[in-house]
Short mmCIF file of C-alpha atoms and ligand atoms in Angstrom, two decimals:
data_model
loop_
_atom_site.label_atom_id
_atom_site.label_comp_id
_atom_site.label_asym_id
_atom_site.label_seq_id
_atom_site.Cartn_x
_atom_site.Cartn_y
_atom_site.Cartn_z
CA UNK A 1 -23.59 3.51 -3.67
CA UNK A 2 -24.12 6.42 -2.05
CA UNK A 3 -21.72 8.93 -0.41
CA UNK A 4 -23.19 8.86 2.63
CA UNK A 5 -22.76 4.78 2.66
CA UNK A 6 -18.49 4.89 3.06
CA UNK A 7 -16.96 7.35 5.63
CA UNK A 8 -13.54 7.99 5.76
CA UNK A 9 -11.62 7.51 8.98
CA UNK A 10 -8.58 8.44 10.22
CA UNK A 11 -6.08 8.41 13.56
CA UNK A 12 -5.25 11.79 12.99
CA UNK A 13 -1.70 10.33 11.83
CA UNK A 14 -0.24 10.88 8.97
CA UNK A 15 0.88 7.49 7.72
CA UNK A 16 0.23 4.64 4.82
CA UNK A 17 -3.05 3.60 5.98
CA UNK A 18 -6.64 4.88 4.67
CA UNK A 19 -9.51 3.15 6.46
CA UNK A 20 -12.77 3.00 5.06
CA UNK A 21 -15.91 2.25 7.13
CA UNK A 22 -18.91 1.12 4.95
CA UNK A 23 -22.64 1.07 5.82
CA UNK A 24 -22.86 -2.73 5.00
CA UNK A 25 -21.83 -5.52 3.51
CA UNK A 26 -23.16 -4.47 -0.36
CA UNK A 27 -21.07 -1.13 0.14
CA UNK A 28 -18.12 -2.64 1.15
CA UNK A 29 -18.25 -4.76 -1.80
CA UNK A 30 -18.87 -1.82 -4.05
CA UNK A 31 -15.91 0.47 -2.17
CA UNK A 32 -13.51 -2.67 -2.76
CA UNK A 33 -14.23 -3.13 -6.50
CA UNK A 34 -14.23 0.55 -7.09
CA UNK A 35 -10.61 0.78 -5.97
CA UNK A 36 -9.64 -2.47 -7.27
CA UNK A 37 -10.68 -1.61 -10.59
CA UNK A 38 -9.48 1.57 -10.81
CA UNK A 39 -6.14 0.23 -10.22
CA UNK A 40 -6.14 -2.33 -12.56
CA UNK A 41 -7.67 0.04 -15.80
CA UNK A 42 -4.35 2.11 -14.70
CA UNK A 43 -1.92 -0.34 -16.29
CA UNK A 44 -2.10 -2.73 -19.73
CA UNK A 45 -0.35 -5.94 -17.38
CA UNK A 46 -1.47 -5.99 -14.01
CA UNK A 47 -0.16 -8.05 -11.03
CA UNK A 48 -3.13 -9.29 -9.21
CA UNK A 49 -3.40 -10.56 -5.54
CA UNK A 50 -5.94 -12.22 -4.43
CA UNK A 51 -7.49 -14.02 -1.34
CA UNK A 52 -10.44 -16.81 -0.49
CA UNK A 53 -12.91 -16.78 2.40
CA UNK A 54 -16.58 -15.36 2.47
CA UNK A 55 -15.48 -11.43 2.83
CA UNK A 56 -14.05 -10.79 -0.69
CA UNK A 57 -16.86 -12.66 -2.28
CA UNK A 58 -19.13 -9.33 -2.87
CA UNK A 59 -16.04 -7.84 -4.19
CA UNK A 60 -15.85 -10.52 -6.50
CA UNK A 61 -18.93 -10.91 -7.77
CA UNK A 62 -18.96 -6.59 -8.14
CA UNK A 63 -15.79 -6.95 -10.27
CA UNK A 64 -16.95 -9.72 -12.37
CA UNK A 65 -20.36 -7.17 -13.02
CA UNK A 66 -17.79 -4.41 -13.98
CA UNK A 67 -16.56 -6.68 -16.30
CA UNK A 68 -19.40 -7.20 -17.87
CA UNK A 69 -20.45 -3.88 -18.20
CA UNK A 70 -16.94 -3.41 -20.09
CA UNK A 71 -15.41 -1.20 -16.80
CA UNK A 72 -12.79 -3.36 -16.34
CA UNK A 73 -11.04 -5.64 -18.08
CA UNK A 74 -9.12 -8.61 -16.97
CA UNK A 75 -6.93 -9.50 -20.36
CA UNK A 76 -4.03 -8.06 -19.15
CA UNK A 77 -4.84 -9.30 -15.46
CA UNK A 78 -2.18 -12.60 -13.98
CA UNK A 79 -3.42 -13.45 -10.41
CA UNK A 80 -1.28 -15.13 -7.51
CA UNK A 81 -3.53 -16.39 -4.58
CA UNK A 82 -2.37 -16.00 -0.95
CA UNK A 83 -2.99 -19.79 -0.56
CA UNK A 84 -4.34 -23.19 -0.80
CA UNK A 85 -4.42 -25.85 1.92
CA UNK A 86 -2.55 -28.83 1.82
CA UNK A 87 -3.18 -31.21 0.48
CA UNK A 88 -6.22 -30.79 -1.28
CA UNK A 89 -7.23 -31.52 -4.80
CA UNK A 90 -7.73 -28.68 -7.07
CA UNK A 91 -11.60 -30.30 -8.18
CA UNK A 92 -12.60 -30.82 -4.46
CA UNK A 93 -15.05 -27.93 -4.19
CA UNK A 94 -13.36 -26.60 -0.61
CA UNK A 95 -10.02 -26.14 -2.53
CA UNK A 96 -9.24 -22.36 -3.08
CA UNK A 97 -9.00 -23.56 -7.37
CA UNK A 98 -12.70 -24.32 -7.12
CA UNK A 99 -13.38 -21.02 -5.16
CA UNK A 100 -11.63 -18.70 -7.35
CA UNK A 101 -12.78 -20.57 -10.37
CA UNK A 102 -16.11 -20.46 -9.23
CA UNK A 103 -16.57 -16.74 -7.92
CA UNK A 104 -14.39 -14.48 -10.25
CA UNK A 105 -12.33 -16.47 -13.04
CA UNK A 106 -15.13 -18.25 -14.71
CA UNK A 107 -17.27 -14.64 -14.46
CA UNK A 108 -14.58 -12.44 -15.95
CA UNK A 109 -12.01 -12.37 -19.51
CA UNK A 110 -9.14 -13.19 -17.80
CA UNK A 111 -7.23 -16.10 -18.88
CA UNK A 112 -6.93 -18.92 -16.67
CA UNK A 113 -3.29 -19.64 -17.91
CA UNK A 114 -2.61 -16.35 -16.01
CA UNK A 115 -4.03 -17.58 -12.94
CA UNK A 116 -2.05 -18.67 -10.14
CA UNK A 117 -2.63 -21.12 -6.76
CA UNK A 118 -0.07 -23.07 -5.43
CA UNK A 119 -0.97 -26.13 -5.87
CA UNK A 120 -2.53 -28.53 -3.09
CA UNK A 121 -1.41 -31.52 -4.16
CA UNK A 122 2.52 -31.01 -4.99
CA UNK A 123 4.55 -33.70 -3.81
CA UNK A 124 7.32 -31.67 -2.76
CA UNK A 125 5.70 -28.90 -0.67
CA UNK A 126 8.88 -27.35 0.01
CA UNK A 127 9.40 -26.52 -3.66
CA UNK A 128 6.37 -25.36 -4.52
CA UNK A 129 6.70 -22.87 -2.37
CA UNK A 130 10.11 -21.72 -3.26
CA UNK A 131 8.76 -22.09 -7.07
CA UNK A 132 5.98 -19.68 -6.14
CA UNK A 133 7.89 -16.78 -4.76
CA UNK A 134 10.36 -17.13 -8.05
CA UNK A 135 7.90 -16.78 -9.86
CA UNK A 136 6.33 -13.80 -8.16
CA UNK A 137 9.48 -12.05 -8.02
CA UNK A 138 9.67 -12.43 -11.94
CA UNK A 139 6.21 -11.00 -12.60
CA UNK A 140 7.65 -8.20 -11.09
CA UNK A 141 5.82 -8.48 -7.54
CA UNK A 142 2.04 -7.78 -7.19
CA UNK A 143 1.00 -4.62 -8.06
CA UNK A 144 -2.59 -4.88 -6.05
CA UNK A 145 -3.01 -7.69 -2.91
CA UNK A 146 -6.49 -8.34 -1.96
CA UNK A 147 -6.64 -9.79 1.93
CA UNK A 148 -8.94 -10.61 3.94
CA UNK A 149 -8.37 -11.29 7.61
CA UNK A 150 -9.17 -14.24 10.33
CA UNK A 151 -10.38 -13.76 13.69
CA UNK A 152 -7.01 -14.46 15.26
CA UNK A 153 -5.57 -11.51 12.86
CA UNK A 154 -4.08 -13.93 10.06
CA UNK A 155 -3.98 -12.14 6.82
CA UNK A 156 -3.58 -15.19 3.89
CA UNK A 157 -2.62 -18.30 6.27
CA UNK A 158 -0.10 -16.49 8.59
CA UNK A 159 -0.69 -17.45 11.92
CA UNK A 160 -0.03 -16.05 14.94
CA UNK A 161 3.27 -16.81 16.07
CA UNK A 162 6.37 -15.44 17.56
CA UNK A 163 7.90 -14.44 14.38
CA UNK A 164 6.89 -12.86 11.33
CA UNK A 165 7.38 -15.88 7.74
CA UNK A 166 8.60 -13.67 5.03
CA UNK A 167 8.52 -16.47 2.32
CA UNK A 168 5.77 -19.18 1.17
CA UNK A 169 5.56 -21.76 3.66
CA UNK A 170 3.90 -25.21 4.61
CA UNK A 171 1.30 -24.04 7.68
CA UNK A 172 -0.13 -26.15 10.01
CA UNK A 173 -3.41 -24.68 11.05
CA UNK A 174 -4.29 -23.29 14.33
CA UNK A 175 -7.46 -25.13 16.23
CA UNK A 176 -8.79 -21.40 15.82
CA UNK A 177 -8.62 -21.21 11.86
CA UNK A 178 -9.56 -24.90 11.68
CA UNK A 179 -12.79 -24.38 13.93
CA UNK A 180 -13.57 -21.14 11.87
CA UNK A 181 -13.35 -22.78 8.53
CA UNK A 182 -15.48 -25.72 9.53
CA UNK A 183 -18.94 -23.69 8.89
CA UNK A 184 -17.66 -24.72 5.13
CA UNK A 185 -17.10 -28.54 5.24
CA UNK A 186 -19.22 -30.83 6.55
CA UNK A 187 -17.34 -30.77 9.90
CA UNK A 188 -13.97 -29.74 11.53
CA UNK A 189 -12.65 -33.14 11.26
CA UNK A 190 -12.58 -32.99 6.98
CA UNK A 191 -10.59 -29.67 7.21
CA UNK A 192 -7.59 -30.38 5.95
CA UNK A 193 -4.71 -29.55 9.26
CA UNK A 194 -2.30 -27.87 6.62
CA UNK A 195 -1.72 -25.05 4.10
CA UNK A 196 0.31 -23.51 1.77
CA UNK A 197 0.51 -19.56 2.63
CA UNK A 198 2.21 -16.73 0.89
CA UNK A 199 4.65 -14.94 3.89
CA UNK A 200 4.59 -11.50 5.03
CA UNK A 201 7.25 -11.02 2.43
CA UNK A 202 5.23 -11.60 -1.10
CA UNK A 203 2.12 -9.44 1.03
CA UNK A 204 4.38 -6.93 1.92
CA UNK A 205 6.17 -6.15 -1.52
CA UNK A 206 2.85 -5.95 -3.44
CA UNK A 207 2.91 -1.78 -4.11
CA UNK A 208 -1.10 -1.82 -2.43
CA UNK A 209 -3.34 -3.82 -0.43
CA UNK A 210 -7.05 -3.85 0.09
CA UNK A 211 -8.08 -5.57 3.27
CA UNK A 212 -11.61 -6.15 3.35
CA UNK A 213 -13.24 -7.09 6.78
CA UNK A 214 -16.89 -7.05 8.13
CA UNK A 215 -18.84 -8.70 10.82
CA UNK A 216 -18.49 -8.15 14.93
CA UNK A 217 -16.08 -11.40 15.05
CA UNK A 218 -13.89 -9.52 13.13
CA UNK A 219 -13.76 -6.30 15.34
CA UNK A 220 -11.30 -7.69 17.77
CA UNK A 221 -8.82 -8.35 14.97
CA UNK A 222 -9.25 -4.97 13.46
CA UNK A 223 -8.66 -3.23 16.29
CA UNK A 224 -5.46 -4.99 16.75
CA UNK A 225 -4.41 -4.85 13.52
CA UNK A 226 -4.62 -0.98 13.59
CA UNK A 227 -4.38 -0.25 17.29
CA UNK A 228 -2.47 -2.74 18.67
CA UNK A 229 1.30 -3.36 19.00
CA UNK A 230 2.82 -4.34 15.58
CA UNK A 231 3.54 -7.78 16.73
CA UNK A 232 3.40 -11.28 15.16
CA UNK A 233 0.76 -12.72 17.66
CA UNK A 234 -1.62 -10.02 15.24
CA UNK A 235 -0.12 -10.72 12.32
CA UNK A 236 -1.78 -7.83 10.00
CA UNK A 237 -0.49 -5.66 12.31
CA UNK A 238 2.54 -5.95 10.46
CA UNK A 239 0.39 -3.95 7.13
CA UNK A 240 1.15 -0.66 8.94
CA UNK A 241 4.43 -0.46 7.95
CA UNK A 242 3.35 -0.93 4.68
CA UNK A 243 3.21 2.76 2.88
CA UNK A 244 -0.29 1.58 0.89
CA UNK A 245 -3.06 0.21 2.49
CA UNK A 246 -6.40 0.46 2.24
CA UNK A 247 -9.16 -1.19 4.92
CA UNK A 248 -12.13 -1.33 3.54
CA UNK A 249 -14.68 -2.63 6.66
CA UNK A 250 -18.08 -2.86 7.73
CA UNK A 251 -19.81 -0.39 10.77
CA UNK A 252 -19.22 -4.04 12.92
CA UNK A 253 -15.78 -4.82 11.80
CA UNK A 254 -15.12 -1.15 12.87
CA UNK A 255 -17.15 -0.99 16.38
CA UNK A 256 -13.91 -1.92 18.73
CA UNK A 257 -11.82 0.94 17.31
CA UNK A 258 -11.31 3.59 19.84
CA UNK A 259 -8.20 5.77 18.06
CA UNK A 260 -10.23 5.79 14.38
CA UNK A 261 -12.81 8.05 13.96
CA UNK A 262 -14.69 9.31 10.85
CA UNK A 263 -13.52 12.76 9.51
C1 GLP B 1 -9.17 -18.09 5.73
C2 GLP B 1 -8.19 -17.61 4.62
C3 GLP B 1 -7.86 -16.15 4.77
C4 GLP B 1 -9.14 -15.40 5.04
C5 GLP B 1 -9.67 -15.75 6.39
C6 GLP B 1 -11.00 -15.11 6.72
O1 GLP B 1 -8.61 -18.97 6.63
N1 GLP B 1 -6.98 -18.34 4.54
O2 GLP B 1 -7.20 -15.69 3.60
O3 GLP B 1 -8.88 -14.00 5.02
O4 GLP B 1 -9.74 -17.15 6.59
O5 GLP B 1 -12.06 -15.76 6.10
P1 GLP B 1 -13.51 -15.18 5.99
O6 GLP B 1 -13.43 -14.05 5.05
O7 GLP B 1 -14.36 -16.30 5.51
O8 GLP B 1 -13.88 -14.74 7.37
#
């Protein structure tokens, strides 16, 4: 990666946001990994947050290389996932299991007893979500969330809303998310209508975020999520009251900001 290939931007505030702008796609993977590694080699047991969807796949499949090149290692690495949808079966190769299984855990040392999803198929919903920020809470919180972000500004499966969920809930989809995520089944009408998300609490505790973002359909949400009101309807606009966050996006993602530019 070359220098030139990331630019830092800025607001000319002074607050807990960096934004990073990134030539392409391959550099925004690389940018991600770089500070998502260095963050984990920092401690022995490390709290790790993670997200599905097609934009942290390059920063999966860069970690799972640093891995192998012995630059970072996931022994001391437990994961939580932001979500799962509901109900699904952890084999059915749309479920966020077979995702994470398939594009990081099965690449890297970690060990899969450490790794965390809430499950699609629990028969009481309500408790596996209650179970899931318990046992968040004990690992002592995430130290690193990885998020991603949907057109209509959800950041895990928070939708827009009037009010801000602070713990994991049951989610019924929006005809937005469900029309989005249909490119990935066979058609809209086999995406499952329900999730189970991780609230705005769990996202908000973890000590830093990485959102990563690219593509012009995701411009809109970008620019509300860092120039917009702070206001569920957007719900990452929430992230800049966080005190460590880090957007790493794409020159597209970027293109309808009009307070950000490069330094
Ligand atoms: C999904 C996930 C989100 C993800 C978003 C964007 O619905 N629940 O966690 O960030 O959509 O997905 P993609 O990266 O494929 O655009």
């Amino acid at each position: 990666m070359k220098t030139t290939d990331v630019k830092a931007y800025t607001n000319g505030k002074n607050n807990g946001i960096q934004v990073f702008v990134c030539k392409d796609y391959d550099a925004l993977s690389k940018k991600a990994a770089a500070i998502v590694s260095g963050e984990i080699n920092k401690k022995a047991k490390f709290v790790l947050g993670l997200a599905t969807g097609t934009s942290p796949i390059g920063l999966y499949t860069e970690l799972a290389e640093l891995n192998a090149e012995g630059k970072v290692d996931f022994a001391g690495v437990t994961t939580y996932n932001l979500d799962e949808y509901y109900p699904i079966d952890a084999e059915n190769d749309q479920s966020y299991r077979y995702f994470m299984n398939k594009y990081l855990f099965n690449k890297v040392n970690i060990d899969m007893d450490n790794t965390h999803l809430l499950w699609g198929k629990a028969p009481d919903a309500e408790a596996e979500c209650k179970a899931y920020d318990e046992a968040i809470v004990a690992a002592g919180n995430v130290d690193l969330q990885v998020l991603g972000i949907g057109c209509n500004g959800h950041i895990g499966f928070n939708e827009p809303g009037d009010k801000f969920i602070m713990g994991t809930h049951k989610v019924e989809l929006t005809e937005n998310t469900i029309e989005a995520n249909s490119r990935l089944f066979n058609s809209a009408d086999e995406v499952p209508r329900f999730a189970l998300s991780m609230g705005i609490g769990a996202i908000m505790n973890a000590k830093s975020i990485v959102l990563v973002a690219n593509g012009k359909n995701k411009a809109e949400a970008i620019r509300n999520a860092l120039e917009g009101e702070i206001t569920p309807w957007c719900q990452a606009s929430i992230l800049r009251l966080h005190k460590n966050v880090v957007f790493v996006i794409d020159e597209d993602a970027a293109s309808a900001l009009t307070e950000y530019k490069a330094i």
